[in-house]
Amino acid sequence: MGNNKQGGVEVVTEKFIDEFLRIHPRGGLPLWFRNKTTHQTLDKGDSWQLSIVASKNHRKPGNSNVVIDEKTGEKRYVIADSYEEIVLFSMRFRKSDLSGEVIVDTDFSQIDSDQLVGLN
């Protein structure tokens, strides 16, 4: 197994998908998963971090220009949409030996899919 940059990314991407589907079998994924998630690969120097992410819209229905900070309850007024990236599943892979570990694994049943932004 080569761990040059391109070959290493290809190998860890395959490992990432295999581990994700081992933990979250395809038949058990929520209906919203396919249309409201995407993936990202980040080069972290000595490792790669691969993640499945979704975007959460902060707007409240019927009140399109108000954003409420969930932590402080503070209201802010915005001109454009405001989104928060939510990491649903993430693994870190060491470049030295391509070994990986799960660092984020979200319980999908706890996600309010109505707040997620759909992908076009």
C-alpha positions as semicolon CSV with decimal commas, in nm:
position;residue;x (nm);y (nm);z (nm)
1;M;0,000;0,000;0,000
2;G;0,160;0,324;-0,109
3;N;0,096;0,628;0,102
4;N;0,191;0,898;-0,145
5;K;-0,056;1,183;-0,135
6;Q;-0,300;1,071;-0,408
7;G;-0,266;0,695;-0,341
8;G;-0,299;0,750;0,033
9;V;-0,613;0,959;-0,003
10;E;-0,769;0,694;-0,227
11;V;-0,689;0,420;0,027
12;V;-0,819;0,613;0,328
13;T;-1,132;0,719;0,139
14;E;-1,211;0,353;0,078
15;K;-1,137;0,271;0,444
16;F;-1,355;0,563;0,553
17;I;-1,652;0,444;0,347
18;D;-1,610;0,085;0,467
19;E;-1,599;0,189;0,833
20;F;-1,892;0,428;0,797
21;L;-2,108;0,157;0,638
22;R;-1,998;-0,097;0,902
23;I;-2,122;0,137;1,178
24;H;-2,418;0,279;0,980
25;P;-2,541;0,011;0,735
26;R;-2,685;0,153;0,413
27;G;-3,034;0,012;0,486
28;G;-3,048;0,193;0,820
29;L;-2,959;0,541;0,696
30;P;-3,235;0,801;0,735
31;L;-3,426;0,910;0,425
32;W;-3,275;1,260;0,440
33;F;-2,915;1,135;0,441
34;R;-2,860;1,118;0,064
35;N;-3,000;1,467;-0,013
36;K;-2,872;1,661;0,286
37;T;-2,513;1,548;0,338
38;T;-2,181;1,582;0,162
39;H;-1,824;1,481;0,242
40;Q;-1,498;1,662;0,290
41;T;-1,132;1,565;0,304
42;L;-0,892;1,788;0,495
43;D;-0,512;1,764;0,484
44;K;-0,400;1,813;0,845
45;G;-0,025;1,781;0,784
46;D;0,058;1,439;0,928
47;S;-0,298;1,310;0,883
48;W;-0,611;1,333;0,672
49;Q;-0,950;1,399;0,824
50;L;-1,249;1,271;0,629
51;S;-1,598;1,376;0,731
52;I;-1,962;1,352;0,634
53;V;-2,123;1,690;0,693
54;A;-2,459;1,864;0,671
55;S;-2,556;2,230;0,689
56;K;-2,808;2,357;0,940
57;N;-3,015;2,664;0,857
58;H;-3,048;2,902;1,154
59;R;-3,357;3,080;1,026
60;K;-3,688;3,015;1,194
61;P;-3,979;2,949;0,954
62;G;-4,188;3,262;0,898
63;N;-3,920;3,491;1,039
64;S;-3,670;3,500;0,758
65;N;-3,438;3,773;0,878
66;V;-3,390;3,670;1,242
67;V;-3,122;3,430;1,362
68;I;-3,136;3,308;1,721
69;D;-2,812;3,193;1,883
70;E;-2,902;2,857;2,037
71;K;-2,648;2,897;2,319
72;T;-2,725;3,253;2,431
73;G;-3,077;3,304;2,296
74;E;-2,959;3,632;2,144
75;K;-3,146;3,749;1,833
76;R;-2,955;3,881;1,535
77;Y;-3,089;4,018;1,209
78;V;-2,931;3,901;0,886
79;I;-2,960;3,986;0,520
80;A;-2,846;3,647;0,385
81;D;-2,900;3,289;0,499
82;S;-2,694;3,173;0,794
83;Y;-2,568;2,815;0,801
84;E;-2,377;2,606;1,047
85;E;-2,181;2,304;0,931
86;I;-2,257;1,992;1,135
87;V;-2,007;1,706;1,129
88;L;-2,206;1,384;1,138
89;F;-1,923;1,133;1,106
90;S;-1,549;1,188;1,092
91;M;-1,229;0,984;1,093
92;R;-0,862;1,080;1,119
93;F;-0,603;0,876;0,925
94;R;-0,229;0,896;0,996
95;K;-0,031;0,943;0,675
96;S;0,258;0,736;0,811
97;D;0,068;0,406;0,816
98;L;-0,284;0,498;0,691
99;S;-0,437;0,375;1,018
100;G;-0,758;0,548;1,118
101;E;-0,980;0,625;1,411
102;V;-1,337;0,750;1,439
103;I;-1,342;1,094;1,602
104;V;-1,710;1,190;1,551
105;D;-2,008;0,956;1,525
106;T;-2,346;1,126;1,553
107;D;-2,669;0,946;1,638
108;F;-2,873;1,029;1,328
109;S;-3,201;0,983;1,516
110;Q;-3,112;1,298;1,714
111;I;-3,092;1,515;1,401
112;D;-3,389;1,734;1,309
113;S;-3,376;1,691;0,933
114;D;-3,619;1,981;0,879
115;Q;-3,340;2,217;0,991
116;L;-3,090;2,077;0,741
117;V;-3,028;2,241;0,407
118;G;-3,093;2,021;0,105
119;L;-2,830;1,984;-0,165
120;N;-2,912;2,075;-0,524
